[in-house]
Amino acid sequence: MRVRKSEVATVAYWIAVIALLASGAWYVVNREMDLVIQIGLILSVGSIILGVVADPQRIRKAITGRQAKYGSNALIFSLAFMGILSVLNYLIYLNPIQWDLTEDQLYSLSPETIRVLSDLPAEVTIRGFYTPSISSSRENVRPLLDQYLMNSNDKLDFEFIDPEEFPFVAQQYNVISDGSLVVTSGETSEVVEYASEEKITEALVRVLNPQERKVYFLIGHGERDIESVDEDGYSQVNRSLVSKNYQVENLNLLAQGSIPEDASLLLIAAPLATLLDTEISLLSEYMEEGGALIVLLEPMGQTPEEHESDPLITYLKSQWGIEALGNFVVDTSTNLPFYGISYEYASHAITEELGNLVTYFPTARSLKTVELQESSIERIELVLTGENSWGETDFAAVASQGALEFNEGGEELGPLTLVIAAEDAQKDARLVLFGDADFASNAFFFELGNGDLLLNSIDWAAGEEQLISLTLKTTTTRYVLPPTVQVTGVVFLTTIVLIPGIVIVLGGSIWWKRRKQG
């Protein structure tokens, strides 16, 4: 059987088209000029050459024939149209314009942020550290950063960095959480762990207006060590505060004799020995002058007499109306019976961004508020446990991990309070008391919302929780009402019966007229 050359040419051209389309699809999926694409392109070009050699008359006719004349005109118009589109696209790329067509302007920056960006005194770079595993989060924050870029008069830029590929860059900026942003200007930088407009703008204000913010950790009583990398150490707390542009130092109050005037906040983390009366007096004077204090207490197993005579516990109860109870939080209904697990958060600046993120407190004691006479102090119970928890007072049973039962005689039944925030508006003093210190140790700092809770508390107590008040975006509530039976019937008749019926009638009448004429 003899095969005609024209048939060979036709098959060759089809092979060329198929190979070219397959190569293009492979590139779209893989985004790489790999061996498969190279083979496809070679096959496509080879098939075209084979078709030309096999049937040159077809190519000659296509070039010189009447069809080529009209085809060349169409090609010229097509190329001109594509050229115009390319020029327009290039001009738009050089001069990007966006419109927020939502009624409530949900995708526009607030006026306060735009004002900050329009007055940027120096170049700013925002670096987003996202691993490939959370690429969706990276793409979700990109439109927000694009808005910052567009409103900055070319003084702000941003980039994304994979901390797994470039770990030294992440270490340089003290990035410890995947999905963090670093706002940098000159030598000053600050890590933003929540990629929201409010947090990014606050970081911008702090970076462009650097101020000395010092957090002092009390030492001398067996407190947690901010330099220790052991499980009980607080080195991760230290590193996180440094990444937020805080300066961190230890403070031996007995040796120094006063709390430094540059202290933005004093933190007391699980003292093993009691503070002396002279130290409590210095602490009281500091708070009277508008100080900020964070206290983290562990269950000590003290006798009732030792507990009542503890100067720090007495001060917190008498001056702030917060009592640290001498118990041990237990909840046998969970898999972690000796952990205080958050069941409910109060509405507060410290907890507003935790959402449904759980925090848990190994070996915690419960807290409660007591009445104060004629006090201007406002106290809020921030973290509550579940109803099945209770405050166990038999420390011997806890130590032996024996059978535990709730004793109605002298034990508190849940919900129990684990964290209390207090503010004296008259003195501009703030205090946050935790019934646990282990939750913020190196072993548990990155677990769920533990680290965020402590850092948010430090920001709030130091008055750094809201440097800029953004205009709130309100959402217009809309309701979709289901159509009535009559409306549904009209829609059905119009779309399913009337319109197709008109088309059928018109088509049938035209066919009939042409049949009669023919």
PDB file of N, CA and C in Angstrom, residues 11-74:
ATOM      1  N   VAL A  11      -0.398  14.318   8.879  1.00  0.00           N
ATOM      2  CA  VAL A  11      -0.098  13.652  10.148  1.00  0.00           C
ATOM      3  C   VAL A  11       1.034  14.377  10.883  1.00  0.00           C
ATOM      4  N   ALA A  12       2.055  14.792  10.117  1.00  0.00           N
ATOM      5  CA  ALA A  12       3.194  15.496  10.733  1.00  0.00           C
ATOM      6  C   ALA A  12       2.748  16.805  11.384  1.00  0.00           C
ATOM      7  N   TYR A  13       1.884  17.558  10.674  1.00  0.00           N
ATOM      8  CA  TYR A  13       1.411  18.837  11.242  1.00  0.00           C
ATOM      9  C   TYR A  13       0.581  18.596  12.502  1.00  0.00           C
ATOM     10  N   TRP A  14      -0.264  17.569  12.508  1.00  0.00           N
ATOM     11  CA  TRP A  14      -1.042  17.269  13.713  1.00  0.00           C
ATOM     12  C   TRP A  14      -0.123  16.870  14.874  1.00  0.00           C
ATOM     13  N   ILE A  15       0.903  16.086  14.595  1.00  0.00           N
ATOM     14  CA  ILE A  15       1.859  15.713  15.647  1.00  0.00           C
ATOM     15  C   ILE A  15       2.546  16.959  16.205  1.00  0.00           C
ATOM     16  N   ALA A  16       2.892  17.899  15.314  1.00  0.00           N
ATOM     17  CA  ALA A  16       3.540  19.143  15.748  1.00  0.00           C
ATOM     18  C   ALA A  16       2.624  19.931  16.684  1.00  0.00           C
ATOM     19  N   VAL A  17       1.341  20.036  16.317  1.00  0.00           N
ATOM     20  CA  VAL A  17       0.387  20.785  17.149  1.00  0.00           C
ATOM     21  C   VAL A  17       0.215  20.112  18.509  1.00  0.00           C
ATOM     22  N   ILE A  18       0.027  18.797  18.515  1.00  0.00           N
ATOM     23  CA  ILE A  18      -0.172  18.065  19.763  1.00  0.00           C
ATOM     24  C   ILE A  18       1.058  18.180  20.666  1.00  0.00           C
ATOM     25  N   ALA A  19       2.260  18.033  20.081  1.00  0.00           N
ATOM     26  CA  ALA A  19       3.488  18.131  20.861  1.00  0.00           C
ATOM     27  C   ALA A  19       3.658  19.525  21.457  1.00  0.00           C
ATOM     28  N   LEU A  20       3.308  20.554  20.668  1.00  0.00           N
ATOM     29  CA  LEU A  20       3.428  21.922  21.152  1.00  0.00           C
ATOM     30  C   LEU A  20       2.452  22.195  22.297  1.00  0.00           C
ATOM     31  N   LEU A  21       1.201  21.746  22.152  1.00  0.00           N
ATOM     32  CA  LEU A  21       0.208  21.940  23.218  1.00  0.00           C
ATOM     33  C   LEU A  21       0.594  21.167  24.478  1.00  0.00           C
ATOM     34  N   ALA A  22       1.083  19.952  24.318  1.00  0.00           N
ATOM     35  CA  ALA A  22       1.485  19.148  25.483  1.00  0.00           C
ATOM     36  C   ALA A  22       2.658  19.798  26.214  1.00  0.00           C
ATOM     37  N   SER A  23       3.614  20.337  25.452  1.00  0.00           N
ATOM     38  CA  SER A  23       4.758  21.012  26.070  1.00  0.00           C
ATOM     39  C   SER A  23       4.304  22.246  26.850  1.00  0.00           C
ATOM     40  N   GLY A  24       3.381  23.022  26.253  1.00  0.00           N
ATOM     41  CA  GLY A  24       2.869  24.194  26.957  1.00  0.00           C
ATOM     42  C   GLY A  24       2.139  23.827  28.215  1.00  0.00           C
ATOM     43  N   ALA A  25       1.314  22.771  28.189  1.00  0.00           N
ATOM     44  CA  ALA A  25       0.591  22.334  29.395  1.00  0.00           C
ATOM     45  C   ALA A  25       1.553  21.856  30.472  1.00  0.00           C
ATOM     46  N   TRP A  26       2.603  21.128  30.049  1.00  0.00           N
ATOM     47  CA  TRP A  26       3.603  20.643  31.017  1.00  0.00           C
ATOM     48  C   TRP A  26       4.312  21.816  31.694  1.00  0.00           C
ATOM     49  N   TYR A  27       4.620  22.868  30.933  1.00  0.00           N
ATOM     50  CA  TYR A  27       5.293  24.033  31.516  1.00  0.00           C
ATOM     51  C   TYR A  27       4.378  24.765  32.494  1.00  0.00           C
ATOM     52  N   VAL A  28       3.090  24.895  32.150  1.00  0.00           N
ATOM     53  CA  VAL A  28       2.148  25.578  33.041  1.00  0.00           C
ATOM     54  C   VAL A  28       2.055  24.866  34.384  1.00  0.00           C
ATOM     55  N   VAL A  29       2.083  23.530  34.357  1.00  0.00           N
ATOM     56  CA  VAL A  29       1.953  22.751  35.591  1.00  0.00           C
ATOM     57  C   VAL A  29       3.233  22.784  36.410  1.00  0.00           C
ATOM     58  N   ASN A  30       4.398  22.614  35.759  1.00  0.00           N
ATOM     59  CA  ASN A  30       5.659  22.450  36.493  1.00  0.00           C
ATOM     60  C   ASN A  30       6.516  23.705  36.561  1.00  0.00           C
ATOM     61  N   ARG A  31       6.280  24.671  35.666  1.00  0.00           N
ATOM     62  CA  ARG A  31       7.030  25.931  35.660  1.00  0.00           C
ATOM     63  C   ARG A  31       8.525  25.724  35.505  1.00  0.00           C
ATOM     64  N   GLU A  32       8.934  24.732  34.736  1.00  0.00           N
ATOM     65  CA  GLU A  32      10.351  24.464  34.516  1.00  0.00           C
ATOM     66  C   GLU A  32      10.556  24.016  33.062  1.00  0.00           C
ATOM     67  N   MET A  33      11.650  24.508  32.459  1.00  0.00           N
ATOM     68  CA  MET A  33      12.027  24.074  31.100  1.00  0.00           C
ATOM     69  C   MET A  33      12.848  22.792  31.213  1.00  0.00           C
ATOM     70  N   ASP A  34      12.171  21.689  31.550  1.00  0.00           N
ATOM     71  CA  ASP A  34      12.896  20.445  31.784  1.00  0.00           C
ATOM     72  C   ASP A  34      13.011  19.623  30.481  1.00  0.00           C
ATOM     73  N   LEU A  35      13.468  18.402  30.646  1.00  0.00           N
ATOM     74  CA  LEU A  35      13.735  17.544  29.488  1.00  0.00           C
ATOM     75  C   LEU A  35      12.464  17.217  28.700  1.00  0.00           C
ATOM     76  N   VAL A  36      11.351  17.084  29.389  1.00  0.00           N
ATOM     77  CA  VAL A  36      10.085  16.759  28.708  1.00  0.00           C
ATOM     78  C   VAL A  36       9.713  17.867  27.735  1.00  0.00           C
ATOM     79  N   ILE A  37       9.851  19.113  28.150  1.00  0.00           N
ATOM     80  CA  ILE A  37       9.513  20.239  27.273  1.00  0.00           C
ATOM     81  C   ILE A  37      10.483  20.322  26.105  1.00  0.00           C
ATOM     82  N   GLN A  38      11.742  20.082  26.370  1.00  0.00           N
ATOM     83  CA  GLN A  38      12.739  20.119  25.289  1.00  0.00           C
ATOM     84  C   GLN A  38      12.433  19.055  24.236  1.00  0.00           C
ATOM     85  N   ILE A  39      12.086  17.843  24.675  1.00  0.00           N
ATOM     86  CA  ILE A  39      11.736  16.785  23.718  1.00  0.00           C
ATOM     87  C   ILE A  39      10.493  17.163  22.934  1.00  0.00           C
ATOM     88  N   GLY A  40       9.488  17.751  23.609  1.00  0.00           N
ATOM     89  CA  GLY A  40       8.260  18.155  22.926  1.00  0.00           C
ATOM     90  C   GLY A  40       8.511  19.211  21.876  1.00  0.00           C
ATOM     91  N   LEU A  41       9.360  20.200  22.185  1.00  0.00           N
ATOM     92  CA  LEU A  41       9.669  21.251  21.212  1.00  0.00           C
ATOM     93  C   LEU A  41      10.444  20.697  20.023  1.00  0.00           C
ATOM     94  N   ILE A  42      11.409  19.816  20.297  1.00  0.00           N
ATOM     95  CA  ILE A  42      12.170  19.203  19.203  1.00  0.00           C
ATOM     96  C   ILE A  42      11.247  18.380  18.299  1.00  0.00           C
ATOM     97  N   LEU A  43      10.326  17.623  18.914  1.00  0.00           N
ATOM     98  CA  LEU A  43       9.374  16.822  18.136  1.00  0.00           C
ATOM     99  C   LEU A  43       8.464  17.714  17.294  1.00  0.00           C
ATOM    100  N   SER A  44       8.052  18.830  17.884  1.00  0.00           N
ATOM    101  CA  SER A  44       7.168  19.750  17.157  1.00  0.00           C
ATOM    102  C   SER A  44       7.875  20.355  15.949  1.00  0.00           C
ATOM    103  N   VAL A  45       9.095  20.861  16.160  1.00  0.00           N
ATOM    104  CA  VAL A  45       9.850  21.462  15.051  1.00  0.00           C
ATOM    105  C   VAL A  45      10.178  20.417  13.993  1.00  0.00           C
ATOM    106  N   GLY A  46      10.585  19.216  14.410  1.00  0.00           N
ATOM    107  CA  GLY A  46      10.907  18.156  13.464  1.00  0.00           C
ATOM    108  C   GLY A  46       9.712  17.750  12.637  1.00  0.00           C
ATOM    109  N   SER A  47       8.515  17.720  13.265  1.00  0.00           N
ATOM    110  CA  SER A  47       7.301  17.345  12.529  1.00  0.00           C
ATOM    111  C   SER A  47       6.943  18.408  11.497  1.00  0.00           C
ATOM    112  N   ILE A  48       7.128  19.688  11.853  1.00  0.00           N
ATOM    113  CA  ILE A  48       6.856  20.758  10.893  1.00  0.00           C
ATOM    114  C   ILE A  48       7.795  20.650   9.688  1.00  0.00           C
ATOM    115  N   ILE A  49       9.081  20.406   9.948  1.00  0.00           N
ATOM    116  CA  ILE A  49      10.049  20.255   8.846  1.00  0.00           C
ATOM    117  C   ILE A  49       9.676  19.064   7.969  1.00  0.00           C
ATOM    118  N   LEU A  50       9.261  17.967   8.614  1.00  0.00           N
ATOM    119  CA  LEU A  50       8.850  16.783   7.850  1.00  0.00           C
ATOM    120  C   LEU A  50       7.647  17.084   6.963  1.00  0.00           C
ATOM    121  N   GLY A  51       6.677  17.853   7.485  1.00  0.00           N
ATOM    122  CA  GLY A  51       5.499  18.202   6.703  1.00  0.00           C
ATOM    123  C   GLY A  51       5.840  19.074   5.516  1.00  0.00           C
ATOM    124  N   VAL A  52       6.759  20.021   5.698  1.00  0.00           N
ATOM    125  CA  VAL A  52       7.171  20.896   4.599  1.00  0.00           C
ATOM    126  C   VAL A  52       7.884  20.098   3.513  1.00  0.00           C
ATOM    127  N   VAL A  53       8.774  19.202   3.931  1.00  0.00           N
ATOM    128  CA  VAL A  53       9.520  18.392   2.958  1.00  0.00           C
ATOM    129  C   VAL A  53       8.587  17.439   2.215  1.00  0.00           C
ATOM    130  N   ALA A  54       7.641  16.862   2.953  1.00  0.00           N
ATOM    131  CA  ALA A  54       6.745  15.877   2.338  1.00  0.00           C
ATOM    132  C   ALA A  54       5.764  16.510   1.358  1.00  0.00           C
ATOM    133  N   ASP A  55       5.293  17.726   1.625  1.00  0.00           N
ATOM    134  CA  ASP A  55       4.298  18.355   0.740  1.00  0.00           C
ATOM    135  C   ASP A  55       4.599  19.846   0.620  1.00  0.00           C
ATOM    136  N   PRO A  56       5.658  20.208  -0.128  1.00  0.00           N
ATOM    137  CA  PRO A  56       6.021  21.622  -0.263  1.00  0.00           C
ATOM    138  C   PRO A  56       4.974  22.427  -1.029  1.00  0.00           C
ATOM    139  N   GLN A  57       4.189  21.741  -1.895  1.00  0.00           N
ATOM    140  CA  GLN A  57       3.187  22.450  -2.693  1.00  0.00           C
ATOM    141  C   GLN A  57       2.127  23.095  -1.803  1.00  0.00           C
ATOM    142  N   ARG A  58       1.785  22.451  -0.686  1.00  0.00           N
ATOM    143  CA  ARG A  58       0.776  22.995   0.225  1.00  0.00           C
ATOM    144  C   ARG A  58       1.249  24.298   0.851  1.00  0.00           C
ATOM    145  N   ILE A  59       2.505  24.363   1.223  1.00  0.00           N
ATOM    146  CA  ILE A  59       3.066  25.580   1.815  1.00  0.00           C
ATOM    147  C   ILE A  59       3.119  26.693   0.774  1.00  0.00           C
ATOM    148  N   ARG A  60       3.537  26.332  -0.491  1.00  0.00           N
ATOM    149  CA  ARG A  60       3.627  27.344  -1.553  1.00  0.00           C
ATOM    150  C   ARG A  60       2.243  27.927  -1.843  1.00  0.00           C
ATOM    151  N   LYS A  61       1.229  27.082  -1.870  1.00  0.00           N
ATOM    152  CA  LYS A  61      -0.134  27.545  -2.137  1.00  0.00           C
ATOM    153  C   LYS A  61      -0.653  28.412  -0.996  1.00  0.00           C
ATOM    154  N   ALA A  62      -0.323  28.034   0.248  1.00  0.00           N
ATOM    155  CA  ALA A  62      -0.788  28.802   1.407  1.00  0.00           C
ATOM    156  C   ALA A  62      -0.192  30.198   1.436  1.00  0.00           C
ATOM    157  N   ILE A  63       1.061  30.328   0.892  1.00  0.00           N
ATOM    158  CA  ILE A  63       1.741  31.629   0.930  1.00  0.00           C
ATOM    159  C   ILE A  63       1.299  32.530  -0.211  1.00  0.00           C
ATOM    160  N   THR A  64       1.082  31.962  -1.386  1.00  0.00           N
ATOM    161  CA  THR A  64       0.822  32.781  -2.577  1.00  0.00           C
ATOM    162  C   THR A  64      -0.640  32.829  -2.982  1.00  0.00           C
ATOM    163  N   GLY A  65      -1.482  32.007  -2.374  1.00  0.00           N
ATOM    164  CA  GLY A  65      -2.875  31.933  -2.801  1.00  0.00           C
ATOM    165  C   GLY A  65      -3.721  33.078  -2.282  1.00  0.00           C
ATOM    166  N   ARG A  66      -5.003  33.057  -2.732  1.00  0.00           N
ATOM    167  CA  ARG A  66      -5.952  34.085  -2.328  1.00  0.00           C
ATOM    168  C   ARG A  66      -6.221  34.054  -0.824  1.00  0.00           C
ATOM    169  N   GLN A  67      -6.280  32.873  -0.277  1.00  0.00           N
ATOM    170  CA  GLN A  67      -6.530  32.733   1.166  1.00  0.00           C
ATOM    171  C   GLN A  67      -5.413  33.369   1.983  1.00  0.00           C
ATOM    172  N   ALA A  68      -4.182  33.277   1.474  1.00  0.00           N
ATOM    173  CA  ALA A  68      -3.053  33.880   2.184  1.00  0.00           C
ATOM    174  C   ALA A  68      -3.180  35.394   2.237  1.00  0.00           C
ATOM    175  N   LYS A  69      -3.741  35.956   1.121  1.00  0.00           N
ATOM    176  CA  LYS A  69      -3.905  37.405   1.092  1.00  0.00           C
ATOM    177  C   LYS A  69      -4.810  37.880   2.202  1.00  0.00           C
ATOM    178  N   TYR A  70      -5.995  37.251   2.287  1.00  0.00           N
ATOM    179  CA  TYR A  70      -6.916  37.656   3.348  1.00  0.00           C
ATOM    180  C   TYR A  70      -6.390  37.246   4.737  1.00  0.00           C
ATOM    181  N   GLY A  71      -5.702  36.116   4.771  1.00  0.00           N
ATOM    182  CA  GLY A  71      -5.131  35.682   6.048  1.00  0.00           C
ATOM    183  C   GLY A  71      -4.068  36.643   6.559  1.00  0.00           C
ATOM    184  N   SER A  72      -3.260  37.191   5.626  1.00  0.00           N
ATOM    185  CA  SER A  72      -2.218  38.138   6.043  1.00  0.00           C
ATOM    186  C   SER A  72      -2.835  39.409   6.597  1.00  0.00           C
ATOM    187  N   ASN A  73      -3.956  39.858   5.996  1.00  0.00           N
ATOM    188  CA  ASN A  73      -4.639  41.042   6.542  1.00  0.00           C
ATOM    189  C   ASN A  73      -5.143  40.782   7.960  1.00  0.00           C
ATOM    190  N   ALA A  74      -5.739  39.621   8.163  1.00  0.00           N
ATOM    191  CA  ALA A  74      -6.222  39.266   9.493  1.00  0.00           C
ATOM    192  C   ALA A  74      -5.070  39.186  10.496  1.00  0.00           C
TER     193      ALA A  74
END
